[in-house]
PDB file of C-alpha atoms in Angstrom:
ATOM      1  CA  ASP C   3       0.000   0.000   0.000  1.00 54.00           C
ATOM      2  CA  ALA C   4       1.122   3.512  -0.789  1.00 63.00           C
ATOM      3  CA  GLY C   5       2.270   5.421   2.296  1.00 92.00           C
ATOM      4  CA  ILE C   6      -0.523   7.932   2.709  1.00 95.00           C
ATOM      5  CA  THR C   7      -1.983   9.073   6.000  1.00 96.00           C
ATOM      6  CA  GLN C   8      -4.742  11.546   6.707  1.00 97.00           C
ATOM      7  CA  SER C   9      -5.402  13.378   9.930  1.00 97.00           C
ATOM      8  CA  PRO C  10      -7.712  13.619  11.663  1.00 97.00           C
ATOM      9  CA  ARG C  11      -9.702  10.553  10.613  1.00 96.00           C
ATOM     10  CA  HIS C  12     -12.899  11.909  12.125  1.00 97.00           C
ATOM     11  CA  LYS C  13     -13.871  15.431  13.075  1.00 97.00           C
ATOM     12  CA  VAL C  14     -17.019  17.164  14.249  1.00 97.00           C
ATOM     13  CA  THR C  15     -17.019  20.933  14.131  1.00 96.00           C
ATOM     14  CA  GLU C  16     -19.464  23.803  14.288  1.00 97.00           C
ATOM     15  CA  THR C  17     -20.615  26.031  11.457  1.00 97.00           C
ATOM     16  CA  GLY C  18     -18.330  29.009  10.971  1.00 97.00           C
ATOM     17  CA  THR C  19     -15.191  27.497  12.486  1.00 96.00           C
ATOM     18  CA  PRO C  20     -11.990  26.981  10.484  1.00 96.00           C
ATOM     19  CA  VAL C  21     -10.897  23.408   9.810  1.00 97.00           C
ATOM     20  CA  THR C  22      -7.646  22.037   8.412  1.00 98.00           C
ATOM     21  CA  LEU C  23      -7.209  18.511   7.150  1.00 98.00           C
ATOM     22  CA  ARG C  24      -3.747  17.087   6.604  1.00 98.00           C
ATOM     23  CA  CYS C  25      -2.488  14.591   4.061  1.00 98.00           C
ATOM     24  CA  HIS C  26       0.984  13.142   4.532  1.00 98.00           C
ATOM     25  CA  GLN C  27       2.848  10.859   2.117  1.00 97.00           C
ATOM     26  CA  THR C  28       6.076   8.946   2.400  1.00 96.00           C
ATOM     27  CA  GLU C  29       6.321   8.047  -1.312  1.00 93.00           C
ATOM     28  CA  ASN C  30       7.849  11.316  -2.581  1.00 93.00           C
ATOM     29  CA  HIS C  31       5.182  11.457  -5.284  1.00 93.00           C
ATOM     30  CA  ARG C  32       4.863  14.663  -7.268  1.00 92.00           C
ATOM     31  CA  TYR C  33       1.089  14.968  -7.446  1.00 93.00           C
ATOM     32  CA  MET C  34      -1.333  15.244  -4.535  1.00 95.00           C
ATOM     33  CA  TYR C  35      -5.102  15.637  -4.631  1.00 96.00           C
ATOM     34  CA  TRP C  36      -8.060  16.356  -2.382  1.00 98.00           C
ATOM     35  CA  TYR C  37     -11.466  14.845  -3.189  1.00 97.00           C
ATOM     36  CA  ARG C  38     -14.775  14.837  -1.406  1.00 97.00           C
ATOM     37  CA  GLN C  39     -17.225  11.927  -1.496  1.00 96.00           C
ATOM     38  CA  ASP C  40     -20.955  12.455  -1.181  1.00 93.00           C
ATOM     39  CA  PRO C  41     -23.831  10.029  -1.801  1.00 86.00           C
ATOM     40  CA  GLY C  42     -24.955  10.102  -5.418  1.00 81.00           C
ATOM     41  CA  HIS C  43     -21.898  12.047  -6.583  1.00 82.00           C
ATOM     42  CA  GLY C  44     -19.010   9.646  -6.346  1.00 88.00           C
ATOM     43  CA  LEU C  45     -15.749  11.490  -5.686  1.00 94.00           C
ATOM     44  CA  ARG C  46     -15.226  15.054  -6.840  1.00 94.00           C
ATOM     45  CA  LEU C  47     -11.909  16.856  -7.094  1.00 95.00           C
ATOM     46  CA  ILE C  48     -11.485  19.892  -4.829  1.00 97.00           C
ATOM     47  CA  HIS C  49      -7.869  20.962  -5.438  1.00 96.00           C
ATOM     48  CA  TYR C  50      -4.676  19.326  -6.531  1.00 95.00           C
ATOM     49  CA  SER C  51      -0.950  20.031  -6.419  1.00 95.00           C
ATOM     50  CA  TYR C  52       1.700  19.293  -9.025  1.00 92.00           C
ATOM     51  CA  GLY C  53       4.655  20.333  -6.886  1.00 90.00           C
ATOM     52  CA  VAL C  54       5.667  22.311  -3.833  1.00 93.00           C
ATOM     53  CA  LYS C  55       3.698  25.569  -3.833  1.00 89.00           C
ATOM     54  CA  ASP C  56       2.053  24.627  -7.155  1.00 93.00           C
ATOM     55  CA  THR C  57      -1.679  24.060  -6.852  1.00 95.00           C
ATOM     56  CA  ASP C  58      -4.768  24.294  -9.016  1.00 93.00           C
ATOM     57  CA  LYS C  59      -8.533  24.189  -8.594  1.00 94.00           C
ATOM     58  CA  GLY C  60     -10.736  21.211  -9.200  1.00 92.00           C
ATOM     59  CA  GLU C  61     -14.438  20.822  -9.826  1.00 90.00           C
ATOM     60  CA  VAL C  62     -15.709  21.894  -6.378  1.00 94.00           C
ATOM     61  CA  SER C  63     -13.121  24.339  -5.028  1.00 95.00           C
ATOM     62  CA  ASP C  64     -15.398  27.064  -3.640  1.00 95.00           C
ATOM     63  CA  GLY C  65     -15.003  27.398   0.135  1.00 96.00           C
ATOM     64  CA  TYR C  66     -11.700  25.480   0.214  1.00 97.00           C
ATOM     65  CA  SER C  67      -8.056  26.466   0.083  1.00 97.00           C
ATOM     66  CA  VAL C  68      -4.918  24.323  -0.007  1.00 97.00           C
ATOM     67  CA  SER C  69      -1.246  24.644   0.689  1.00 97.00           C
ATOM     68  CA  ARG C  70       1.804  22.528  -0.018  1.00 97.00           C
ATOM     69  CA  SER C  71       5.014  23.796   1.546  1.00 95.00           C
ATOM     70  CA  LYS C  72       6.739  20.381   1.524  1.00 95.00           C
ATOM     71  CA  THR C  73       6.595  17.486  -0.914  1.00 95.00           C
ATOM     72  CA  GLU C  74       5.130  15.189   1.710  1.00 96.00           C
ATOM     73  CA  ASP C  75       2.318  17.380   3.082  1.00 97.00           C
ATOM     74  CA  PHE C  76      -0.828  18.743   1.450  1.00 98.00           C
ATOM     75  CA  LEU C  77      -3.237  20.712   3.623  1.00 98.00           C
ATOM     76  CA  LEU C  78      -6.908  21.368   2.934  1.00 98.00           C
ATOM     77  CA  THR C  79      -8.482  24.301   4.790  1.00 98.00           C
ATOM     78  CA  LEU C  80     -12.111  25.201   5.214  1.00 97.00           C
ATOM     79  CA  GLU C  81     -11.903  28.861   6.246  1.00 93.00           C
ATOM     80  CA  SER C  82     -15.441  28.921   7.660  1.00 96.00           C
ATOM     81  CA  ALA C  83     -17.079  25.511   7.671  1.00 96.00           C
ATOM     82  CA  THR C  84     -20.667  25.144   6.471  1.00 97.00           C
ATOM     83  CA  SER C  85     -23.071  22.225   6.760  1.00 96.00           C
ATOM     84  CA  SER C  86     -22.753  21.617   3.001  1.00 96.00           C
ATOM     85  CA  GLN C  87     -19.116  20.697   3.610  1.00 97.00           C
ATOM     86  CA  THR C  88     -20.102  17.706   5.707  1.00 97.00           C
ATOM     87  CA  SER C  89     -18.525  14.907   3.709  1.00 97.00           C
ATOM     88  CA  VAL C  90     -15.819  12.280   3.534  1.00 97.00           C
ATOM     89  CA  TYR C  91     -12.546  13.748   2.298  1.00 98.00           C
ATOM     90  CA  PHE C  92      -9.939  11.701   0.495  1.00 97.00           C
ATOM     91  CA  CYS C  93      -6.375  12.562  -0.289  1.00 97.00           C
ATOM     92  CA  ALA C  94      -4.649  10.878  -3.227  1.00 95.00           C
ATOM     93  CA  ILE C  95      -1.111  10.831  -4.567  1.00 94.00           C
ATOM     94  CA  SER C  96       0.485   9.901  -7.848  1.00 91.00           C
ATOM     95  CA  GLU C  97       3.842  10.031  -9.561  1.00 86.00           C
ATOM     96  CA  TRP C  98       2.312   9.342 -12.930  1.00 76.00           C
ATOM     97  CA  ALA C  99      -0.978  11.213 -13.074  1.00 62.00           C
ATOM     98  CA  TYR C 100      -2.889   8.289 -14.528  1.00 73.00           C
ATOM     99  CA  GLU C 101      -2.415   6.108 -11.435  1.00 84.00           C
ATOM    100  CA  GLN C 102      -3.648   7.634  -8.213  1.00 90.00           C
ATOM    101  CA  TYR C 103      -3.455   6.027  -4.762  1.00 92.00           C
ATOM    102  CA  PHE C 104      -5.874   7.058  -2.077  1.00 94.00           C
ATOM    103  CA  GLY C 105      -5.574   7.661   1.638  1.00 96.00           C
ATOM    104  CA  PRO C 106      -7.986   6.203   4.208  1.00 95.00           C
ATOM    105  CA  GLY C 107     -10.317   9.233   4.227  1.00 96.00           C
ATOM    106  CA  THR C 108     -11.476  11.768   6.819  1.00 97.00           C
ATOM    107  CA  ARG C 109     -15.109  11.965   7.867  1.00 97.00           C
ATOM    108  CA  LEU C 110     -16.000  15.597   8.599  1.00 98.00           C
ATOM    109  CA  THR C 111     -19.294  16.598  10.173  1.00 97.00           C
ATOM    110  CA  VAL C 112     -20.257  20.266  10.387  1.00 97.00           C
ATOM    111  CA  THR C 113     -23.098  20.898  12.830  1.00 96.00           C
TER     112      THR C 113
ATOM    113  CA  ALA B   2     -16.977  18.859 -19.631  1.00 75.00           C
ATOM    114  CA  GLN B   3     -16.398  15.191 -19.213  1.00 83.00           C
ATOM    115  CA  THR B   4     -19.076  13.092 -17.528  1.00 92.00           C
ATOM    116  CA  VAL B   5     -19.184   9.511 -16.334  1.00 96.00           C
ATOM    117  CA  THR B   6     -22.458   7.668 -15.819  1.00 96.00           C
ATOM    118  CA  GLN B   7     -23.062   4.444 -13.941  1.00 96.00           C
ATOM    119  CA  SER B   8     -26.676   3.494 -14.531  1.00 95.00           C
ATOM    120  CA  GLN B   9     -26.888   0.694 -11.954  1.00 96.00           C
ATOM    121  CA  PRO B  10     -27.052   2.096  -8.399  1.00 95.00           C
ATOM    122  CA  GLU B  11     -27.157  -1.396  -6.872  1.00 97.00           C
ATOM    123  CA  MET B  12     -26.559  -4.976  -7.970  1.00 97.00           C
ATOM    124  CA  SER B  13     -26.692  -8.277  -6.167  1.00 97.00           C
ATOM    125  CA  VAL B  14     -25.485 -11.727  -7.278  1.00 97.00           C
ATOM    126  CA  GLN B  15     -24.719 -15.104  -5.759  1.00 97.00           C
ATOM    127  CA  GLU B  16     -21.201 -16.158  -4.935  1.00 97.00           C
ATOM    128  CA  ALA B  17     -19.327 -17.741  -7.889  1.00 97.00           C
ATOM    129  CA  GLU B  18     -21.556 -16.022 -10.459  1.00 97.00           C
ATOM    130  CA  THR B  19     -20.308 -13.588 -13.067  1.00 98.00           C
ATOM    131  CA  VAL B  20     -21.451  -9.981 -12.868  1.00 98.00           C
ATOM    132  CA  THR B  21     -21.029  -7.033 -15.214  1.00 98.00           C
ATOM    133  CA  LEU B  22     -21.093  -3.416 -14.101  1.00 98.00           C
ATOM    134  CA  SER B  23     -21.884  -0.750 -16.680  1.00 98.00           C
ATOM    135  CA  CYS B  24     -20.219   2.599 -17.281  1.00 98.00           C
ATOM    136  CA  THR B  25     -20.590   5.152 -20.044  1.00 97.00           C
ATOM    137  CA  TYR B  26     -18.695   8.381 -20.476  1.00 97.00           C
ATOM    138  CA  ASP B  27     -18.867  11.477 -22.579  1.00 95.00           C
ATOM    139  CA  THR B  28     -15.838  13.239 -24.028  1.00 93.00           C
ATOM    140  CA  SER B  29     -14.602  14.810 -27.225  1.00 92.00           C
ATOM    141  CA  GLU B  30     -11.008  13.879 -26.426  1.00 91.00           C
ATOM    142  CA  SER B  31      -9.278  10.955 -28.102  1.00 90.00           C
ATOM    143  CA  ASN B  32      -6.461  10.293 -25.608  1.00 92.00           C
ATOM    144  CA  TYR B  33      -7.592   9.318 -22.143  1.00 94.00           C
ATOM    145  CA  TYR B  34      -7.604   6.649 -19.449  1.00 94.00           C
ATOM    146  CA  LEU B  35     -10.438   4.747 -17.834  1.00 96.00           C
ATOM    147  CA  PHE B  36     -10.417   3.131 -14.423  1.00 96.00           C
ATOM    148  CA  TRP B  37     -12.458   0.997 -12.096  1.00 97.00           C
ATOM    149  CA  TYR B  38     -12.014   1.588  -8.376  1.00 96.00           C
ATOM    150  CA  LYS B  39     -13.371  -0.595  -5.577  1.00 97.00           C
ATOM    151  CA  GLN B  40     -14.429   0.804  -2.203  1.00 96.00           C
ATOM    152  CA  PRO B  41     -15.150  -1.903   0.383  1.00 95.00           C
ATOM    153  CA  PRO B  42     -16.858  -1.125   3.708  1.00 92.00           C
ATOM    154  CA  SER B  43     -13.458  -0.098   5.076  1.00 91.00           C
ATOM    155  CA  ARG B  44     -13.831   2.982   2.839  1.00 91.00           C
ATOM    156  CA  GLN B  45     -10.387   2.483   1.263  1.00 92.00           C
ATOM    157  CA  MET B  46     -10.326   3.268  -2.474  1.00 94.00           C
ATOM    158  CA  ILE B  47      -8.563   0.483  -4.372  1.00 94.00           C
ATOM    159  CA  LEU B  48      -7.604   0.603  -8.047  1.00 93.00           C
ATOM    160  CA  VAL B  49      -8.983  -2.517  -9.730  1.00 96.00           C
ATOM    161  CA  ILE B  50      -8.091  -2.046 -13.378  1.00 95.00           C
ATOM    162  CA  ARG B  51      -6.932   0.592 -15.866  1.00 94.00           C
ATOM    163  CA  GLN B  52      -7.487   0.922 -19.610  1.00 95.00           C
ATOM    164  CA  GLU B  53      -5.626   3.231 -21.979  1.00 93.00           C
ATOM    165  CA  ALA B  54      -7.892   4.517 -24.741  1.00 93.00           C
ATOM    166  CA  TYR B  55      -5.264   3.951 -27.424  1.00 91.00           C
ATOM    167  CA  LYS B  56      -5.127   0.230 -26.639  1.00 90.00           C
ATOM    168  CA  GLN B  57      -7.650  -1.900 -28.475  1.00 87.00           C
ATOM    169  CA  GLN B  58      -7.049  -4.915 -26.271  1.00 93.00           C
ATOM    170  CA  ASN B  59      -9.263  -5.067 -23.211  1.00 95.00           C
ATOM    171  CA  ALA B  60      -7.443  -4.950 -19.865  1.00 94.00           C
ATOM    172  CA  THR B  61      -7.556  -7.974 -17.558  1.00 95.00           C
ATOM    173  CA  GLU B  62      -6.495  -8.440 -13.940  1.00 93.00           C
ATOM    174  CA  ASN B  63      -7.120 -11.966 -12.667  1.00 95.00           C
ATOM    175  CA  ARG B  64     -10.925 -12.305 -12.262  1.00 97.00           C
ATOM    176  CA  PHE B  65     -11.543  -8.724 -13.394  1.00 97.00           C
ATOM    177  CA  SER B  66     -11.794  -7.743 -17.033  1.00 97.00           C
ATOM    178  CA  VAL B  67     -13.222  -4.839 -19.000  1.00 97.00           C
ATOM    179  CA  ASN B  68     -15.171  -4.482 -22.211  1.00 97.00           C
ATOM    180  CA  PHE B  69     -13.960  -1.212 -23.707  1.00 96.00           C
ATOM    181  CA  GLN B  70     -16.044   0.047 -26.622  1.00 95.00           C
ATOM    182  CA  LYS B  71     -14.447   3.341 -27.645  1.00 94.00           C
ATOM    183  CA  ALA B  72     -16.941   4.282 -30.352  1.00 93.00           C
ATOM    184  CA  ALA B  73     -19.850   3.665 -28.001  1.00 95.00           C
ATOM    185  CA  LYS B  74     -17.989   5.331 -25.099  1.00 96.00           C
ATOM    186  CA  SER B  75     -18.696   2.324 -22.936  1.00 97.00           C
ATOM    187  CA  PHE B  76     -16.434   0.736 -20.318  1.00 97.00           C
ATOM    188  CA  SER B  77     -17.978  -2.176 -18.426  1.00 98.00           C
ATOM    189  CA  LEU B  78     -16.339  -4.271 -15.715  1.00 98.00           C
ATOM    190  CA  LYS B  79     -16.821  -8.031 -15.587  1.00 98.00           C
ATOM    191  CA  ILE B  80     -16.126  -9.911 -12.384  1.00 98.00           C
ATOM    192  CA  SER B  81     -15.845 -13.668 -12.875  1.00 97.00           C
ATOM    193  CA  ASP B  82     -16.274 -16.278 -10.135  1.00 97.00           C
ATOM    194  CA  SER B  83     -17.432 -13.580  -7.726  1.00 97.00           C
ATOM    195  CA  GLN B  84     -16.359 -13.842  -4.091  1.00 97.00           C
ATOM    196  CA  LEU B  85     -17.792 -12.469  -0.857  1.00 97.00           C
ATOM    197  CA  GLY B  86     -14.811 -10.120  -0.661  1.00 96.00           C
ATOM    198  CA  ASP B  87     -15.932  -8.461  -3.897  1.00 97.00           C
ATOM    199  CA  THR B  88     -18.802  -6.838  -1.994  1.00 97.00           C
ATOM    200  CA  ALA B  89     -18.119  -3.107  -2.319  1.00 97.00           C
ATOM    201  CA  MET B  90     -18.976   0.133  -4.079  1.00 97.00           C
ATOM    202  CA  TYR B  91     -17.446   0.226  -7.545  1.00 98.00           C
ATOM    203  CA  PHE B  92     -16.598   3.503  -9.229  1.00 97.00           C
ATOM    204  CA  CYS B  93     -15.843   4.068 -12.869  1.00 97.00           C
ATOM    205  CA  ALA B  94     -13.470   6.985 -13.501  1.00 96.00           C
ATOM    206  CA  PHE B  95     -12.062   8.874 -16.461  1.00 94.00           C
ATOM    207  CA  MET B  96      -8.977  11.015 -17.014  1.00 93.00           C
ATOM    208  CA  ILE B  97      -7.877  12.957 -20.067  1.00 90.00           C
ATOM    209  CA  GLN B  98      -4.230  12.269 -20.803  1.00 87.00           C
ATOM    210  CA  GLY B  99      -2.152  15.041 -19.260  1.00 82.00           C
ATOM    211  CA  ALA B 100      -5.076  16.629 -17.407  1.00 82.00           C
ATOM    212  CA  GLN B 101      -4.308  15.253 -13.902  1.00 78.00           C
ATOM    213  CA  LYS B 102      -7.995  15.181 -12.980  1.00 86.00           C
ATOM    214  CA  LEU B 103     -10.068  12.091 -12.334  1.00 91.00           C
ATOM    215  CA  VAL B 104     -13.799  12.318 -13.036  1.00 93.00           C
ATOM    216  CA  PHE B 105     -15.846   9.694 -11.207  1.00 94.00           C
ATOM    217  CA  GLY B 106     -19.227   8.130 -11.821  1.00 95.00           C
ATOM    218  CA  GLN B 107     -21.821   7.910  -9.073  1.00 95.00           C
ATOM    219  CA  GLY B 108     -20.920   4.356  -8.138  1.00 96.00           C
ATOM    220  CA  THR B 109     -22.579   0.930  -8.143  1.00 97.00           C
ATOM    221  CA  ARG B 110     -23.094  -0.901  -4.873  1.00 97.00           C
ATOM    222  CA  LEU B 111     -22.369  -4.589  -5.485  1.00 98.00           C
ATOM    223  CA  THR B 112     -23.384  -7.250  -2.998  1.00 97.00           C
ATOM    224  CA  ILE B 113     -22.184 -10.833  -3.302  1.00 97.00           C
ATOM    225  CA  ASN B 114     -24.494 -13.216  -1.452  1.00 97.00           C
ATOM    226  CA  PRO B 115     -23.348 -16.566  -0.021  1.00 95.00           C
TER     227      PRO B 115
END
């Protein structure tokens, strides 16, 4: 299994609070991704990174920001969490973009 | 925009049977990749099989094989000799070559009954 960890694995937070999710890899892969998974939608790309400090938006980027200051870490921040951001969040990594490996996921509940 | 459609929300078969999951996609691109991912109850996303659009030969991985029909934009997954451990959500996904972005279908929940 690819060395990908996500923290926290579960989080409950209140509307309006900031939240940061962390993805950490030990594979030294170039690309990192954040997806969200919701019933009836499969997984949708939020943001991705193609190198340190190089990021780009995905399909559902509104309300999210990301940062990558080191190859191994990719942070996803919800500046002011809303109930619509209740979801399961997956990080993925790849060296070759056509083969992505996923982390274990983070279940976020915004009350 | 690219879209991926899985028309079967749920399927159920008996152990040892063969089952086929359907997937269609829409794109104007000619160079792309198609994938099937498995998500068991553990929630871990596992790559099952990958198909390059330029390859005419259908990909195969042990009991898993695909039927790739490029003109019809169809990419079905066949699971032979199904096992209880195949019970999972299955997602079809698409990526344009060089685009870095996976587009997923809505998923099919497959249950293998003993």
